[in-house]
Coordinates of C-alpha atoms and ligand atoms in Angstrom, one line a residue:
M441 CA 133.8 97.8 95.3
A442 CA 134.1 98.1 91.8
G443 CA 137.1 96.1 90.0
V444 CA 139.5 96.9 87.4
K445 CA 137.1 96.7 84.4
S446 CA 134.8 98.6 85.3
E447 CA 137.0 101.3 86.7
A448 CA 139.5 102.1 83.4
L449 CA 135.8 102.0 82.0
F450 CA 134.0 104.6 83.9
K451 CA 137.3 106.6 84.0
N452 CA 137.8 106.7 79.9
S453 CA 133.6 107.5 79.5
M454 CA 134.3 110.5 82.6
E455 CA 135.6 112.3 79.5
I456 CA 133.8 112.0 77.1
M457 CA 130.2 111.8 79.3
P458 CA 129.9 114.0 82.1
G459 CA 130.7 111.7 85.1
G460 CA 131.0 108.9 83.6
V461 CA 127.2 108.4 83.5
N462 CA 124.0 109.0 80.6
S463 CA 121.3 109.1 84.2
P464 CA 122.9 110.4 87.1
V465 CA 122.5 108.4 89.9
R466 CA 124.3 105.5 88.4
A467 CA 127.5 107.1 89.2
F468 CA 127.7 105.7 92.4
R469 CA 128.2 109.9 94.0
A470 CA 125.6 109.2 96.4
V471 CA 127.5 106.3 98.0
N472 CA 131.1 107.8 98.3
Q473 CA 131.7 104.7 95.3
N474 CA 133.1 104.5 91.6
P475 CA 130.5 102.3 89.6
V476 CA 130.2 98.7 88.9
F477 CA 129.5 98.7 84.8
I478 CA 127.5 96.1 83.7
E479 CA 127.8 93.2 81.5
K480 CA 124.6 91.1 81.1
A481 CA 122.1 90.4 83.5
K482 CA 119.6 87.4 83.8
G483 CA 116.7 86.0 86.7
S484 CA 117.5 88.0 89.5
K485 CA 121.4 88.4 88.9
I486 CA 123.2 91.2 87.2
Y487 CA 126.8 91.0 85.9
D488 CA 130.0 93.2 86.1
V489 CA 132.9 93.1 82.9
D490 CA 134.9 92.2 86.2
G491 CA 132.9 89.0 85.6
N492 CA 131.4 89.8 90.3
E493 CA 127.6 88.1 90.4
Y494 CA 125.1 89.9 92.2
I495 CA 120.8 89.8 93.3
D496 CA 120.1 92.6 91.3
Y497 CA 117.4 95.2 93.6
V498 CA 117.2 97.7 91.2
C499 CA 115.3 96.0 88.3
S500 CA 117.0 98.7 86.3
W501 CA 114.8 100.8 89.1
G502 CA 111.3 98.8 88.0
P503 CA 111.7 97.1 84.9
G504 CA 112.6 93.9 85.3
I505 CA 109.3 93.5 87.6
L506 CA 109.3 89.0 86.2
G507 CA 113.6 89.2 86.3
H508 CA 116.1 89.9 83.1
A509 CA 115.9 88.7 80.0
R510 CA 113.0 86.3 80.2
E511 CA 113.2 84.6 77.6
R512 CA 109.0 84.5 76.0
V513 CA 110.4 88.2 76.5
I514 CA 113.6 88.3 75.4
D515 CA 112.0 85.6 71.8
A516 CA 109.7 88.6 71.2
V517 CA 111.5 91.6 70.9
K518 CA 114.2 89.0 68.4
E519 CA 111.4 87.7 66.2
A520 CA 109.5 91.7 66.0
C521 CA 113.6 92.9 65.8
S522 CA 113.7 90.7 62.2
K523 CA 110.9 92.7 60.6
G524 CA 112.6 95.9 61.6
L525 CA 112.6 98.5 64.3
T526 CA 110.4 101.8 63.4
F527 CA 108.5 102.7 60.0
G528 CA 106.8 105.7 61.7
A529 CA 103.6 104.6 60.2
P530 CA 101.1 103.2 63.0
T531 CA 101.4 99.0 63.5
E532 CA 99.0 96.7 64.9
K533 CA 101.6 95.9 68.2
E534 CA 100.5 99.8 68.9
Y535 CA 96.9 98.8 69.1
I536 CA 97.0 96.3 70.5
L537 CA 99.6 98.0 73.6
A538 CA 96.8 100.2 73.8
C539 CA 94.1 97.2 74.1
L540 CA 96.0 95.2 76.9
I541 CA 96.8 98.4 79.4
Q542 CA 93.8 100.3 79.0
E543 CA 91.8 96.8 80.1
L544 CA 93.9 96.3 83.3
M545 CA 93.4 99.6 84.2
P546 CA 90.0 101.0 83.1
S547 CA 90.7 104.6 84.2
M548 CA 91.9 105.2 80.6
E549 CA 89.2 105.2 78.9
M550 CA 92.0 106.7 75.5
L551 CA 96.0 107.0 75.4
R552 CA 99.5 107.7 73.9
L553 CA 102.2 106.1 73.8
V554 CA 105.4 107.7 74.2
N555 CA 109.5 107.7 74.9
S556 CA 110.2 107.9 78.9
G557 CA 108.2 109.1 81.6
T558 CA 109.5 112.2 81.6
E559 CA 108.0 112.9 78.0
A560 CA 104.7 111.3 79.3
V561 CA 104.4 113.3 81.6
M562 CA 105.7 116.6 80.1
S563 CA 102.7 115.7 78.2
A564 CA 99.7 114.1 80.2
I565 CA 100.9 118.2 81.9
R566 CA 99.8 120.2 78.3
A567 CA 96.7 117.9 78.4
A568 CA 95.4 118.4 81.5
R569 CA 96.1 122.6 80.8
G570 CA 94.7 122.2 77.6
Y571 CA 91.3 120.6 78.4
T572 CA 91.5 122.5 81.4
G573 CA 92.3 125.5 80.1
R574 CA 94.4 126.9 83.9
D575 CA 98.1 126.6 84.1
K576 CA 99.0 125.9 87.3
I577 CA 100.0 122.4 88.8
L578 CA 99.7 121.4 91.8
K579 CA 102.6 118.8 93.2
F580 CA 104.1 117.7 96.6
A581 CA 107.6 117.7 97.9
G582 CA 109.9 114.2 97.6
C583 CA 107.9 113.2 94.7
Y584 CA 109.9 113.4 90.5
H585 CA 107.9 113.2 87.6
G586 CA 111.4 113.8 85.1
H587 CA 112.9 116.4 84.4
S588 CA 111.1 118.9 82.0
D589 CA 111.9 121.7 83.7
G590 CA 108.4 122.3 85.4
L591 CA 109.0 119.9 87.8
L592 CA 112.2 119.9 89.1
V593 CA 110.9 121.9 91.5
K594 CA 111.8 119.7 94.7
A595 CA 112.3 116.2 93.1
G596 CA 113.0 113.7 95.2
S597 CA 115.7 111.5 93.6
G598 CA 118.7 112.2 91.5
A599 CA 117.3 116.0 92.8
L600 CA 117.4 115.1 96.4
T601 CA 120.8 112.9 96.6
Q602 CA 123.0 115.7 94.4
S603 CA 121.3 118.6 97.0
V604 CA 120.1 120.9 94.6
P605 CA 116.3 120.3 94.1
D606 CA 116.9 122.9 91.8
S607 CA 118.3 122.4 89.2
L608 CA 120.3 125.2 86.6
G609 CA 119.1 125.8 83.9
V610 CA 115.1 126.7 84.1
P611 CA 114.0 129.9 83.7
A612 CA 112.0 130.6 87.1
G613 CA 109.1 131.6 84.7
Y614 CA 109.1 127.6 84.0
T615 CA 108.2 127.0 87.5
E616 CA 106.4 130.1 88.0
N617 CA 102.9 128.0 88.0
T618 CA 104.8 125.0 89.7
L619 CA 103.3 124.6 93.1
V620 CA 104.6 122.5 96.3
A621 CA 102.9 120.4 99.0
E622 CA 103.7 118.4 101.9
Y623 CA 102.6 114.8 100.7
N624 CA 100.5 113.5 103.5
N625 CA 99.6 116.1 104.2
T626 CA 96.2 116.9 102.7
T627 CA 96.0 120.5 105.5
S628 CA 99.2 122.4 102.6
V629 CA 96.8 120.6 99.9
K630 CA 93.9 122.7 101.2
E631 CA 94.9 125.8 101.5
L632 CA 96.2 126.0 98.1
F633 CA 93.5 125.4 96.9
E634 CA 92.5 127.7 98.9
K635 CA 94.5 130.5 96.9
Y636 CA 94.5 129.0 94.0
G637 CA 91.4 126.9 92.9
S638 CA 90.2 128.1 89.7
S639 CA 93.3 128.9 88.1
I640 CA 94.6 124.7 89.1
A641 CA 95.0 122.0 86.3
A642 CA 96.2 119.7 87.8
V643 CA 97.2 117.7 91.2
I644 CA 100.0 115.3 89.7
T645 CA 101.2 112.5 92.4
E646 CA 102.9 109.5 92.4
P647 CA 100.4 107.3 94.6
V648 CA 103.5 105.2 96.4
A649 CA 106.3 108.1 96.2
A650 CA 109.4 106.2 95.4
N651 CA 111.5 108.6 94.5
M652 CA 112.6 110.1 98.4
G653 CA 113.2 106.2 99.3
V654 CA 110.2 104.4 99.5
V655 CA 106.5 106.4 101.1
P656 CA 103.3 104.6 100.8
P657 CA 100.1 107.6 101.1
A658 CA 98.8 107.6 104.8
A659 CA 95.5 106.7 104.9
G660 CA 92.4 108.6 102.9
F661 CA 95.5 110.9 101.5
L662 CA 94.8 109.5 97.9
E663 CA 91.1 109.8 98.9
E664 CA 90.8 113.0 99.3
L665 CA 93.3 114.0 96.8
R666 CA 90.8 113.6 94.4
Q667 CA 87.9 115.0 96.7
I668 CA 89.5 118.4 96.8
T669 CA 90.5 118.0 93.0
K670 CA 87.2 116.9 91.9
E671 CA 85.5 119.7 94.7
Y672 CA 87.7 122.5 93.1
N673 CA 87.4 121.4 89.2
S674 CA 90.7 120.5 88.9
L675 CA 92.8 117.4 87.5
L676 CA 94.0 114.4 89.8
I677 CA 97.0 113.2 87.5
F678 CA 98.5 109.5 88.9
D679 CA 102.4 110.1 88.0
E680 CA 102.4 106.4 88.1
V681 CA 106.3 105.5 85.5
I682 CA 106.7 102.8 88.8
T683 CA 103.6 101.6 90.7
G684 CA 102.0 100.7 87.1
F685 CA 101.8 97.3 87.3
R686 CA 103.5 96.7 90.2
L687 CA 101.4 97.1 93.4
A688 CA 98.6 94.9 91.5
K689 CA 97.7 94.4 87.4
G690 CA 96.4 97.0 87.1
G691 CA 98.4 99.9 88.9
A692 CA 98.1 101.7 92.3
Q693 CA 94.3 102.0 91.0
E694 CA 93.8 99.6 91.3
Y695 CA 95.4 98.7 95.1
F696 CA 93.9 101.3 96.9
G697 CA 90.7 102.0 94.3
I698 CA 91.3 105.2 93.6
K699 CA 90.1 106.7 89.9
P700 CA 93.0 109.5 89.0
D701 CA 91.8 111.6 86.1
I702 CA 94.0 111.3 84.0
T703 CA 96.9 108.4 84.3
V704 CA 101.4 108.6 82.5
L705 CA 103.3 104.9 82.6
G706 CA 106.3 104.2 82.3
K707 CA 109.2 101.6 83.7
I708 CA 107.3 98.1 83.5
A709 CA 105.4 99.2 80.4
G710 CA 108.1 98.9 77.8
G711 CA 109.5 95.6 79.0
G712 CA 113.0 97.6 80.0
M713 CA 112.2 98.9 76.2
P714 CA 112.2 102.4 76.0
L715 CA 108.1 103.0 75.8
A716 CA 106.4 105.6 78.2
V717 CA 102.4 106.2 78.3
Y718 CA 99.9 109.0 79.2
G719 CA 95.8 109.2 79.3
G720 CA 93.0 108.8 81.7
R721 CA 88.6 110.3 80.8
K722 CA 88.4 110.0 77.0
E723 CA 87.0 114.1 76.5
I724 CA 90.2 114.9 78.0
M725 CA 92.3 112.2 75.3
E726 CA 90.6 114.5 72.6
V727 CA 92.3 117.7 73.4
V728 CA 95.1 116.5 72.9
A729 CA 96.6 116.7 67.8
P730 CA 94.9 115.4 66.2
L731 CA 92.0 115.5 67.5
G732 CA 92.4 118.7 69.5
S733 CA 94.6 121.5 69.8
V734 CA 97.2 120.3 72.6
Y735 CA 100.0 119.2 70.1
Q736 CA 102.2 116.4 70.8
A737 CA 104.7 113.6 69.2
G738 CA 107.0 111.6 68.8
T739 CA 109.5 110.0 65.8
L740 CA 110.2 107.1 67.2
S741 CA 106.5 107.3 69.9
G742 CA 104.7 103.2 69.4
N743 CA 107.8 102.1 68.4
P744 CA 106.9 97.8 66.9
V745 CA 109.8 96.4 69.0
A746 CA 109.5 98.7 72.7
T747 CA 106.0 97.9 72.5
T748 CA 106.5 93.9 71.8
A749 CA 108.4 94.3 74.6
G750 CA 105.4 95.7 77.1
I751 CA 103.1 93.3 75.3
E752 CA 104.9 90.0 75.7
T753 CA 105.5 91.7 80.0
L754 CA 101.8 92.7 80.2
R755 CA 100.6 89.7 78.9
I756 CA 102.8 87.7 81.5
L757 CA 101.8 89.6 84.1
K758 CA 97.9 89.4 83.6
E759 CA 97.7 85.6 83.2
N760 CA 100.6 85.1 85.7
P761 CA 97.8 87.5 88.7
G762 CA 99.1 85.4 91.9
I763 CA 103.0 87.0 91.7
Y764 CA 101.1 90.2 93.3
K765 CA 101.6 88.4 96.4
E766 CA 104.6 86.3 96.2
I767 CA 106.8 89.2 95.3
E768 CA 104.8 91.5 98.6
K769 CA 105.9 87.6 101.0
K770 CA 109.0 88.4 99.3
T771 CA 110.2 92.5 100.2
A772 CA 107.9 91.8 103.3
K773 CA 110.4 88.8 104.3
L774 CA 113.0 91.3 103.8
K775 CA 111.7 94.1 106.0
T776 CA 110.9 92.0 108.1
A777 CA 114.7 91.5 108.4
A778 CA 116.2 94.1 108.0
E779 CA 113.7 96.1 111.1
K780 CA 115.5 93.0 113.2
A781 CA 118.8 93.1 111.7
F782 CA 119.2 97.6 112.8
G783 CA 116.2 97.6 114.9
S784 CA 115.6 101.1 115.5
N785 CA 118.3 102.8 113.7
V786 CA 116.1 102.4 111.0
C787 CA 112.8 103.1 109.2
V788 CA 111.3 99.9 106.6
N789 CA 108.5 101.5 104.3
Q790 CA 107.3 98.5 102.8
A791 CA 104.7 99.2 100.1
G792 CA 104.2 96.0 98.1
S793 CA 107.0 95.2 96.0
L794 CA 109.2 98.4 97.0
M795 CA 110.7 98.9 99.8
S796 CA 113.3 101.4 101.2
I797 CA 115.7 101.0 104.4
F798 CA 115.9 104.6 105.7
F799 CA 119.0 105.2 107.7
T800 CA 116.5 107.6 110.9
E801 CA 114.7 106.7 113.9
K802 CA 112.2 108.8 113.0
K803 CA 109.0 107.6 110.4
V804 CA 109.0 108.9 107.4
T805 CA 106.0 110.1 106.0
D806 CA 107.3 112.4 103.4
Y807 CA 110.6 114.9 101.6
T808 CA 111.2 116.6 105.7
S809 CA 111.7 113.2 107.5
A810 CA 113.2 110.9 104.5
V811 CA 115.9 113.5 105.0
S812 CA 116.7 113.3 108.0
S813 CA 118.2 110.2 106.5
D814 CA 122.1 109.6 107.5
T815 CA 123.4 109.1 104.2
L816 CA 126.9 107.4 105.0
K817 CA 125.8 105.3 107.2
Y818 CA 123.5 104.6 104.3
A819 CA 126.8 104.8 101.7
K820 CA 128.2 101.7 104.4
Y821 CA 125.5 99.6 103.9
F822 CA 125.5 99.7 100.4
G823 CA 128.8 99.0 100.1
L824 CA 128.4 96.4 102.7
M825 CA 125.6 94.6 100.2
L826 CA 127.3 94.7 97.4
E827 CA 131.0 93.2 98.1
N828 CA 129.0 90.6 99.6
G829 CA 126.7 90.3 96.4
I830 CA 123.4 92.2 96.2
Y831 CA 123.3 95.3 94.4
T832 CA 121.1 97.6 95.5
A833 CA 119.8 101.1 95.4
P834 CA 123.1 103.3 95.0
S835 CA 121.1 105.9 97.2
Q836 CA 119.1 106.0 100.2
F837 CA 116.3 108.4 98.5
E838 CA 115.7 105.3 96.0
A839 CA 114.0 102.0 95.9
M840 CA 114.0 99.1 96.0
F841 CA 112.6 96.6 93.4
I842 CA 112.2 92.7 93.9
S843 CA 111.1 90.7 91.1
D844 CA 109.2 87.3 90.9
A845 CA 112.6 86.1 89.0
H846 CA 113.8 86.5 93.2
T847 CA 114.0 82.8 95.1
D848 CA 113.5 81.9 98.0
G849 CA 117.6 81.4 98.4
D850 CA 117.7 84.9 96.9
I851 CA 116.0 87.0 99.4
E852 CA 117.8 84.7 102.9
K853 CA 120.6 84.9 100.6
T854 CA 120.1 88.7 101.6
C855 CA 118.5 88.8 103.9
D856 CA 121.7 86.9 106.1
I857 CA 123.7 89.6 104.5
I858 CA 121.4 92.6 105.6
K859 CA 122.6 90.9 109.0
Q860 CA 126.2 90.8 108.8
A861 CA 126.0 94.5 107.4
A862 CA 123.8 95.7 110.3
E863 CA 126.5 93.8 112.3
L864 CA 129.4 96.3 111.3
F865 CA 127.2 99.3 112.1
Ligands
LIG1712 C1 110.9 106.9 86.0 C2 110.4 108.2 87.0 C3 109.7 109.2 85.9 C4 110.5 109.4 84.7 O1 110.6 108.9 84.0 P1 111.7 108.5 82.9 O2 111.6 106.6 81.8 O3 113.7 108.2 83.8 O4 112.3 110.0 82.3 C5 108.7 109.8 85.7 N1 107.5 109.0 86.9 C6 108.5 108.7 87.8 C7 107.9 108.8 89.2 C8 109.2 108.2 87.6 O5 110.3 107.0 88.8

């Protein structure tokens, strides 16, 4: 329950911003509550304006893999700020970050920095179309790739939560080149390729779907996508905005051992600042301006403060590869606790440090099974967790993020509260 100050801020914000927020999920509508307004965060904890402390499992939707306000990152950012916030000219920081990303993800032979995941995906698709000379894109139901027009089809996440898979304001012509297949179902992919194969520029997927809740790829699914796209001279785009630097230091492509043609990064890549990346095989990226004729630009792209946060975050991850096993282990503990507490009433999916508790008795493997969840039960669960100091995703269809800053104590406390919550169902 939101406190007095949060309620007042929300009421005022509603007058001036749509729904009182700057991104829909923050409004808590999917869990039938008013949002808590955040004042600050440190490590695994987040604090609202009414002075309540929560163990945070949202982690700003992923960037907070090291926990909040990690000193080394903050110090570097402060120093960068003192040298000026933006120049609109090239800097060494951009080069350093690009090299670091390439070292961790060698498939990104050439890359470009942009400002948001939405922008990165939109640009990656433009490059794929420019390179192949084809117009069609194949995406999966329930996968979210940002809010650009052509991709707001069966888009998961916020769109799914609001039950408007398609947005008003998107002309039909903008999505006519978007084909939709079922996640974890290669037959649905093959059928579309048999029909449209020679005009499909690229298949775009989240290697682990995390915007319809967490849905890991079935064994062989990503391999088959790699094979089919190769067969039709189509490109494979991994949207690793969530999985990049989270599943492993080299992302899902390292974790599953599959090399996409193009990769999109965001969230962790900017260490909490607005920064995203697209890149891939050199011959593809060479179509991008000013080298090639695919236009893409950005006033604040490669911003010196954002690149600094990204560099420091990636350096810490690179120097401490043990983090990944640790956060996966912590997540497994939460999974076990949730399964024990709720039994067969829920399906708990985990991939690395990503997790979702679906309130359904079905196995969740795709969009259809994900939406079989009882969102009212999820809302009740969310409310019980929040009341007890656990800040978890305010929607059934968003992931839970576990960070390096979560202590064993945090995890144990959370397991206990999950158990208490389950007793009230
Ligand atoms: C968050 C997200 C995006 C969009 O990134 P923004 O920075 O919010 O524009 C794209 N793809 C995936 C998989 C995401 O999770």
